[in-house]
Amino acid sequence: MEKEQYKQLEQNVTPKPPILKNVVKAFFIGGLICTIGQAVSLFYIIFFNFTEATAGNPTVATMVFFAMILTGFGLYKRIGQFAGAGSAVPVTGFGNAVISAAIEHRSEGLVLGVGGNIFKLAGSVVLFGVVSAFFVALIKYILVTIGVVSW
């Protein structure tokens, strides 16, 4: 009986999260990040004669770099506290995750601290990205080979 009373008390005391407000903030900040990414892509297309297909890689690298700079100055943390998933889902969240682990362990030295921990969180993202890309390519190869899909 005590567990149920505690659970009821906890439900009464715990404040209800403003879900709609959080979703709207995440939507607009995530959209703003994507708009900046589109502007960076257009910059590469206009000033460096990239095509839409080739502008993707430098755009991603630039956005990750921006996120790392903002994280280094402590600004990305504030953006993340305000926007939640809106700042974590775009590729900038990856840059933030990589550099945050490095900054957190910098007092342990460059090799064991920064080098040993820089991919602590992002390593799993890289691993599962590569593994899932392999299986998607394998499935596509099989479907093309048996003639279900054309190349």
mmCIF file of C-alpha atoms in Angstrom:
data_model
loop_
_atom_site.group_PDB
_atom_site.id
_atom_site.type_symbol
_atom_site.label_atom_id
_atom_site.label_comp_id
_atom_site.label_asym_id
_atom_site.label_seq_id
_atom_site.Cartn_x
_atom_site.Cartn_y
_atom_site.Cartn_z
ATOM 1 C CA MET A 1 0.000 0.000 0.000
ATOM 2 C CA GLU A 2 2.898 2.381 0.685
ATOM 3 C CA LYS A 3 4.227 2.041 -2.864
ATOM 4 C CA GLU A 4 0.899 3.079 -4.343
ATOM 5 C CA GLN A 5 0.595 6.015 -1.938
ATOM 6 C CA TYR A 6 4.104 7.134 -2.844
ATOM 7 C CA LYS A 7 3.367 6.767 -6.543
ATOM 8 C CA GLN A 8 0.192 8.857 -6.159
ATOM 9 C CA LEU A 9 2.067 11.502 -4.172
ATOM 10 C CA GLU A 10 4.808 11.590 -6.818
ATOM 11 C CA GLN A 11 2.252 12.094 -9.595
ATOM 12 C CA ASN A 12 0.598 14.929 -7.654
ATOM 13 C CA VAL A 13 3.883 16.729 -6.908
ATOM 14 C CA THR A 14 5.714 16.251 -10.220
ATOM 15 C CA PRO A 15 5.115 19.225 -12.508
ATOM 16 C CA LYS A 16 3.636 18.457 -15.914
ATOM 17 C CA PRO A 17 6.096 19.207 -18.729
ATOM 18 C CA PRO A 18 4.953 21.778 -21.314
ATOM 19 C CA ILE A 19 5.026 19.282 -24.190
ATOM 20 C CA LEU A 20 3.503 21.512 -26.869
ATOM 21 C CA LYS A 21 5.817 24.398 -25.984
ATOM 22 C CA ASN A 22 8.850 22.080 -26.099
ATOM 23 C CA VAL A 23 7.810 20.636 -29.466
ATOM 24 C CA VAL A 24 7.338 24.094 -30.980
ATOM 25 C CA LYS A 25 10.742 25.289 -29.700
ATOM 26 C CA ALA A 26 12.464 22.142 -31.008
ATOM 27 C CA PHE A 27 10.734 22.517 -34.379
ATOM 28 C CA PHE A 28 11.746 26.141 -34.876
ATOM 29 C CA ILE A 29 15.328 25.842 -33.608
ATOM 30 C CA GLY A 30 15.871 22.634 -35.593
ATOM 31 C CA GLY A 31 14.420 24.405 -38.624
ATOM 32 C CA LEU A 32 16.704 27.388 -38.041
ATOM 33 C CA ILE A 33 19.736 25.089 -37.905
ATOM 34 C CA CYS A 34 18.616 23.436 -41.152
ATOM 35 C CA THR A 35 18.062 26.853 -42.749
ATOM 36 C CA ILE A 36 21.614 27.847 -41.826
ATOM 37 C CA GLY A 37 22.792 24.558 -43.319
ATOM 38 C CA GLN A 38 20.937 25.340 -46.536
ATOM 39 C CA ALA A 39 22.561 28.782 -46.629
ATOM 40 C CA VAL A 40 26.000 27.189 -46.195
ATOM 41 C CA SER A 41 25.196 24.768 -49.016
ATOM 42 C CA LEU A 42 24.141 27.617 -51.297
ATOM 43 C CA PHE A 43 27.349 29.452 -50.370
ATOM 44 C CA TYR A 44 29.396 26.485 -51.616
ATOM 45 C CA ILE A 45 27.286 26.212 -54.765
ATOM 46 C CA ILE A 46 27.467 29.908 -55.626
ATOM 47 C CA PHE A 47 31.026 30.829 -54.649
ATOM 48 C CA PHE A 48 32.907 27.549 -55.177
ATOM 49 C CA ASN A 49 31.006 26.107 -58.159
ATOM 50 C CA PHE A 50 29.906 22.969 -56.342
ATOM 51 C CA THR A 51 26.847 21.126 -57.590
ATOM 52 C CA GLU A 52 23.955 20.254 -55.307
ATOM 53 C CA ALA A 53 25.294 16.706 -55.109
ATOM 54 C CA THR A 54 28.866 17.725 -54.226
ATOM 55 C CA ALA A 55 28.007 20.545 -51.813
ATOM 56 C CA GLY A 56 26.676 18.100 -49.199
ATOM 57 C CA ASN A 57 29.959 16.918 -47.686
ATOM 58 C CA PRO A 58 31.535 20.344 -47.150
ATOM 59 C CA THR A 59 28.207 21.634 -45.818
ATOM 60 C CA VAL A 60 28.045 18.869 -43.213
ATOM 61 C CA ALA A 61 31.671 19.460 -42.236
ATOM 62 C CA THR A 62 31.033 23.195 -41.896
ATOM 63 C CA MET A 63 27.919 22.689 -39.765
ATOM 64 C CA VAL A 64 29.751 20.255 -37.476
ATOM 65 C CA PHE A 65 32.593 22.776 -37.218
ATOM 66 C CA PHE A 66 30.132 25.561 -36.296
ATOM 67 C CA ALA A 67 28.625 23.338 -33.600
ATOM 68 C CA MET A 68 32.066 22.546 -32.213
ATOM 69 C CA ILE A 69 32.970 26.241 -32.041
ATOM 70 C CA LEU A 70 29.676 27.071 -30.318
ATOM 71 C CA THR A 71 30.225 24.184 -27.883
ATOM 72 C CA GLY A 72 33.730 25.398 -27.114
ATOM 73 C CA PHE A 73 32.366 28.817 -26.171
ATOM 74 C CA GLY A 74 29.559 27.258 -24.109
ATOM 75 C CA LEU A 75 26.792 28.560 -26.377
ATOM 76 C CA TYR A 76 25.575 25.242 -27.782
ATOM 77 C CA LYS A 77 24.705 24.047 -24.278
ATOM 78 C CA ARG A 78 22.363 27.013 -23.882
ATOM 79 C CA ILE A 79 20.836 26.335 -27.284
ATOM 80 C CA GLY A 80 20.339 22.699 -26.278
ATOM 81 C CA GLN A 81 18.726 23.635 -22.970
ATOM 82 C CA PHE A 82 16.298 25.883 -24.794
ATOM 83 C CA ALA A 83 15.562 23.780 -27.880
ATOM 84 C CA GLY A 84 16.010 20.213 -26.623
ATOM 85 C CA ALA A 85 15.874 17.747 -29.509
ATOM 86 C CA GLY A 86 15.784 20.624 -31.988
ATOM 87 C CA SER A 87 19.500 21.078 -31.410
ATOM 88 C CA ALA A 88 20.392 17.410 -30.926
ATOM 89 C CA VAL A 89 18.795 15.837 -33.983
ATOM 90 C CA PRO A 90 20.544 17.774 -36.799
ATOM 91 C CA VAL A 91 24.161 16.960 -37.626
ATOM 92 C CA THR A 92 25.230 19.779 -35.309
ATOM 93 C CA GLY A 93 24.221 17.561 -32.395
ATOM 94 C CA PHE A 94 26.881 15.102 -33.548
ATOM 95 C CA GLY A 95 29.525 17.832 -33.505
ATOM 96 C CA ASN A 96 28.399 18.886 -30.044
ATOM 97 C CA ALA A 97 28.597 15.301 -28.757
ATOM 98 C CA VAL A 98 32.107 14.794 -30.132
ATOM 99 C CA ILE A 99 33.622 17.974 -28.771
ATOM 100 C CA SER A 100 31.795 17.854 -25.410
ATOM 101 C CA ALA A 101 33.498 14.596 -24.463
ATOM 102 C CA ALA A 102 36.871 16.020 -25.489
ATOM 103 C CA ILE A 103 36.362 19.216 -23.480
ATOM 104 C CA GLU A 104 35.182 17.268 -20.447
ATOM 105 C CA HIS A 105 38.392 15.202 -20.333
ATOM 106 C CA ARG A 106 40.965 17.804 -21.431
ATOM 107 C CA SER A 107 42.460 17.984 -17.934
ATOM 108 C CA GLU A 108 43.683 14.392 -18.381
ATOM 109 C CA GLY A 109 45.963 15.433 -21.249
ATOM 110 C CA LEU A 110 45.816 15.502 -25.015
ATOM 111 C CA VAL A 111 46.374 11.794 -25.649
ATOM 112 C CA LEU A 112 44.547 10.041 -22.812
ATOM 113 C CA GLY A 113 42.038 12.792 -22.113
ATOM 114 C CA VAL A 114 41.031 14.384 -25.394
ATOM 115 C CA GLY A 115 42.182 11.652 -27.783
ATOM 116 C CA GLY A 116 40.843 8.795 -25.684
ATOM 117 C CA ASN A 117 37.425 10.320 -25.080
ATOM 118 C CA ILE A 118 36.632 12.416 -28.158
ATOM 119 C CA PHE A 119 34.547 9.653 -29.743
ATOM 120 C CA LYS A 120 33.138 8.333 -26.476
ATOM 121 C CA LEU A 121 29.536 9.147 -27.330
ATOM 122 C CA ALA A 122 29.848 9.656 -31.068
ATOM 123 C CA GLY A 123 31.646 6.363 -31.622
ATOM 124 C CA SER A 124 28.411 4.422 -31.364
ATOM 125 C CA VAL A 125 26.814 6.762 -33.912
ATOM 126 C CA VAL A 126 29.652 6.133 -36.352
ATOM 127 C CA LEU A 127 29.566 2.383 -35.719
ATOM 128 C CA PHE A 128 25.825 1.963 -36.221
ATOM 129 C CA GLY A 129 25.870 4.330 -39.207
ATOM 130 C CA VAL A 130 28.494 2.222 -40.963
ATOM 131 C CA VAL A 131 26.820 -1.087 -40.061
ATOM 132 C CA SER A 132 23.364 0.067 -41.151
ATOM 133 C CA ALA A 133 24.796 1.488 -44.408
ATOM 134 C CA PHE A 134 26.405 -1.893 -45.090
ATOM 135 C CA PHE A 135 23.148 -3.773 -44.611
ATOM 136 C CA VAL A 136 21.128 -1.297 -46.684
ATOM 137 C CA ALA A 137 23.691 -1.610 -49.508
ATOM 138 C CA LEU A 138 23.606 -5.410 -49.203
ATOM 139 C CA ILE A 139 19.804 -5.482 -49.404
ATOM 140 C CA LYS A 140 19.871 -3.153 -52.431
ATOM 141 C CA TYR A 141 22.504 -5.330 -54.122
ATOM 142 C CA ILE A 142 20.403 -8.446 -53.573
ATOM 143 C CA LEU A 143 17.243 -6.746 -54.873
ATOM 144 C CA VAL A 144 19.087 -5.454 -57.957
ATOM 145 C CA THR A 145 20.669 -8.874 -58.586
ATOM 146 C CA ILE A 146 17.364 -10.742 -58.527
ATOM 147 C CA GLY A 147 15.744 -8.060 -60.656
ATOM 148 C CA VAL A 148 13.222 -6.612 -58.192
ATOM 149 C CA VAL A 149 14.780 -3.130 -58.400
ATOM 150 C CA SER A 150 16.672 -1.557 -61.290
ATOM 151 C CA TRP A 151 19.931 0.240 -60.659
#
